[in-house]
Amino acid sequence: QVQLVESGGGQVQPGGSLTLSCTASSHTVSLYCMAWFRQVPGKEREAVARANSDGVATYTQEMGDRATISRDKGKNTAYLQLNGLKLEDSAMYYCAADPVLCFGTWEYSMWGHGIQVTVSS
């Protein structure tokens, strides 16, 4: 079973930056769509960004141009660069992937366990 493992989270001051990584245990995921979500306790999960295997990306309004998704197919890894972080960006960030679905849906079949990002002064 393919696993997705997030890393790079932690605590950062408002206005700071972080880069999250999502590494897949199988090289086949390099051909999949990969996406990032976030969730705050008590609230619904929010989509942030997605990118297909060619690196074509779309973003939601949740973070807008403060988030950038990228792929390194050779490393089976997707990245999410977060800039200009705000207090309200504090959340658990999740990586997701799907072998078939990408644009037109946010319902992906594979999920990581998530990593915490805390924005605090």
PDB file of C-alpha atoms in Angstrom, residues 18-107:
ATOM      1  CA  LEU A  18       7.534  27.245   5.592  1.00  0.00           C
ATOM      2  CA  THR A  19       7.932  24.582   2.963  1.00  0.00           C
ATOM      3  CA  LEU A  20       6.013  21.363   3.480  1.00  0.00           C
ATOM      4  CA  SER A  21       7.012  18.140   1.753  1.00  0.00           C
ATOM      5  CA  CYS A  22       4.955  15.091   0.889  1.00  0.00           C
ATOM      6  CA  THR A  23       6.938  12.034  -0.088  1.00  0.00           C
ATOM      7  CA  ALA A  24       5.315   8.947  -1.514  1.00  0.00           C
ATOM      8  CA  SER A  25       6.575   5.439  -0.825  1.00  0.00           C
ATOM      9  CA  SER A  26       6.140   4.415  -4.453  1.00  0.00           C
ATOM     10  CA  HIS A  27       7.489   5.935  -7.635  1.00  0.00           C
ATOM     11  CA  THR A  28       4.111   5.389  -9.297  1.00  0.00           C
ATOM     12  CA  VAL A  29       2.775   8.385  -7.378  1.00  0.00           C
ATOM     13  CA  SER A  30       4.969  10.594  -9.560  1.00  0.00           C
ATOM     14  CA  LEU A  31       2.316   9.992 -12.239  1.00  0.00           C
ATOM     15  CA  TYR A  32      -0.581  10.875  -9.934  1.00  0.00           C
ATOM     16  CA  CYS A  33      -2.288  14.102  -9.067  1.00  0.00           C
ATOM     17  CA  MET A  34      -1.093  15.418  -5.709  1.00  0.00           C
ATOM     18  CA  ALA A  35      -2.789  17.981  -3.532  1.00  0.00           C
ATOM     19  CA  TRP A  36      -2.601  19.786  -0.215  1.00  0.00           C
ATOM     20  CA  PHE A  37      -5.410  20.394   2.261  1.00  0.00           C
ATOM     21  CA  ARG A  38      -5.618  21.823   5.738  1.00  0.00           C
ATOM     22  CA  GLN A  39      -7.939  21.435   8.681  1.00  0.00           C
ATOM     23  CA  VAL A  40      -8.514  23.224  11.940  1.00  0.00           C
ATOM     24  CA  PRO A  41     -10.147  21.259  14.772  1.00  0.00           C
ATOM     25  CA  GLY A  42     -13.893  21.697  14.647  1.00  0.00           C
ATOM     26  CA  LYS A  43     -13.902  22.921  11.063  1.00  0.00           C
ATOM     27  CA  GLU A  44     -14.171  21.235   7.691  1.00  0.00           C
ATOM     28  CA  ARG A  45     -11.109  20.308   5.727  1.00  0.00           C
ATOM     29  CA  GLU A  46     -10.114  22.962   3.178  1.00  0.00           C
ATOM     30  CA  ALA A  47      -8.388  22.406  -0.140  1.00  0.00           C
ATOM     31  CA  VAL A  48      -5.321  24.562  -0.716  1.00  0.00           C
ATOM     32  CA  ALA A  49      -3.640  23.483  -3.963  1.00  0.00           C
ATOM     33  CA  ARG A  50      -3.184  20.615  -6.405  1.00  0.00           C
ATOM     34  CA  ALA A  51      -0.842  19.734  -9.234  1.00  0.00           C
ATOM     35  CA  ASN A  52      -0.884  17.037 -11.865  1.00  0.00           C
ATOM     36  CA  SER A  53       2.136  14.989 -12.867  1.00  0.00           C
ATOM     37  CA  ASP A  54       3.198  17.693 -15.337  1.00  0.00           C
ATOM     38  CA  GLY A  55       3.182  20.295 -12.600  1.00  0.00           C
ATOM     39  CA  VAL A  56       0.085  22.116 -13.799  1.00  0.00           C
ATOM     40  CA  ALA A  57      -1.367  23.593 -10.631  1.00  0.00           C
ATOM     41  CA  THR A  58      -4.534  25.170  -9.357  1.00  0.00           C
ATOM     42  CA  TYR A  59      -5.157  26.967  -6.098  1.00  0.00           C
ATOM     43  CA  THR A  60      -8.145  27.765  -3.976  1.00  0.00           C
ATOM     44  CA  GLN A  61      -8.885  31.102  -2.402  1.00  0.00           C
ATOM     45  CA  GLU A  62      -7.933  29.784   1.036  1.00  0.00           C
ATOM     46  CA  MET A  63      -4.344  30.937   0.698  1.00  0.00           C
ATOM     47  CA  GLY A  64      -4.298  32.386  -2.813  1.00  0.00           C
ATOM     48  CA  ASP A  65      -0.858  33.462  -3.971  1.00  0.00           C
ATOM     49  CA  ARG A  66       0.660  32.852  -0.554  1.00  0.00           C
ATOM     50  CA  ALA A  67       0.903  29.135  -1.371  1.00  0.00           C
ATOM     51  CA  THR A  68       2.895  27.475  -4.138  1.00  0.00           C
ATOM     52  CA  ILE A  69       2.720  23.774  -4.965  1.00  0.00           C
ATOM     53  CA  SER A  70       5.505  22.057  -6.864  1.00  0.00           C
ATOM     54  CA  ARG A  71       6.538  18.516  -7.759  1.00  0.00           C
ATOM     55  CA  ASP A  72       9.799  16.619  -7.929  1.00  0.00           C
ATOM     56  CA  LYS A  73       8.922  13.455  -9.787  1.00  0.00           C
ATOM     57  CA  GLY A  74      12.356  11.956  -9.302  1.00  0.00           C
ATOM     58  CA  LYS A  75      11.915  12.170  -5.545  1.00  0.00           C
ATOM     59  CA  ASN A  76       8.225  11.185  -5.571  1.00  0.00           C
ATOM     60  CA  THR A  77       7.632  14.393  -3.648  1.00  0.00           C
ATOM     61  CA  ALA A  78       5.221  17.295  -3.719  1.00  0.00           C
ATOM     62  CA  TYR A  79       6.000  20.524  -1.942  1.00  0.00           C
ATOM     63  CA  LEU A  80       3.845  23.302  -0.585  1.00  0.00           C
ATOM     64  CA  GLN A  81       5.639  26.577  -0.021  1.00  0.00           C
ATOM     65  CA  LEU A  82       3.769  28.831   2.383  1.00  0.00           C
ATOM     66  CA  ASN A  83       4.623  32.533   2.509  1.00  0.00           C
ATOM     67  CA  GLY A  84       3.295  35.474   4.473  1.00  0.00           C
ATOM     68  CA  LEU A  85       1.825  33.144   7.068  1.00  0.00           C
ATOM     69  CA  LYS A  86      -0.981  34.467   9.234  1.00  0.00           C
ATOM     70  CA  LEU A  87      -2.312  33.329  12.591  1.00  0.00           C
ATOM     71  CA  GLU A  88      -5.344  31.871  10.839  1.00  0.00           C
ATOM     72  CA  ASP A  89      -3.101  29.629   8.712  1.00  0.00           C
ATOM     73  CA  SER A  90      -2.434  27.477  11.773  1.00  0.00           C
ATOM     74  CA  ALA A  91      -3.799  24.044  10.941  1.00  0.00           C
ATOM     75  CA  MET A  92      -3.004  20.429  10.266  1.00  0.00           C
ATOM     76  CA  TYR A  93      -1.851  20.205   6.664  1.00  0.00           C
ATOM     77  CA  TYR A  94      -2.543  17.034   4.713  1.00  0.00           C
ATOM     78  CA  CYS A  95      -1.163  15.658   1.483  1.00  0.00           C
ATOM     79  CA  ALA A  96      -3.401  13.695  -0.872  1.00  0.00           C
ATOM     80  CA  ALA A  97      -2.978  11.881  -4.168  1.00  0.00           C
ATOM     81  CA  ASP A  98      -5.044  10.074  -6.750  1.00  0.00           C
ATOM     82  CA  PRO A  99      -4.103   7.966  -9.776  1.00  0.00           C
ATOM     83  CA  VAL A 100      -7.077   9.089 -11.833  1.00  0.00           C
ATOM     84  CA  LEU A 101      -8.746  12.204 -10.462  1.00  0.00           C
ATOM     85  CA  CYS A 102      -7.214  15.649 -10.442  1.00  0.00           C
ATOM     86  CA  PHE A 103      -8.975  18.741 -11.705  1.00  0.00           C
ATOM     87  CA  GLY A 104     -12.719  18.980 -11.282  1.00  0.00           C
ATOM     88  CA  THR A 105     -12.780  17.281  -7.902  1.00  0.00           C
ATOM     89  CA  TRP A 106     -11.090  17.409  -4.536  1.00  0.00           C
ATOM     90  CA  GLU A 107     -12.067  13.849  -3.621  1.00  0.00           C
TER      91      GLU A 107
END
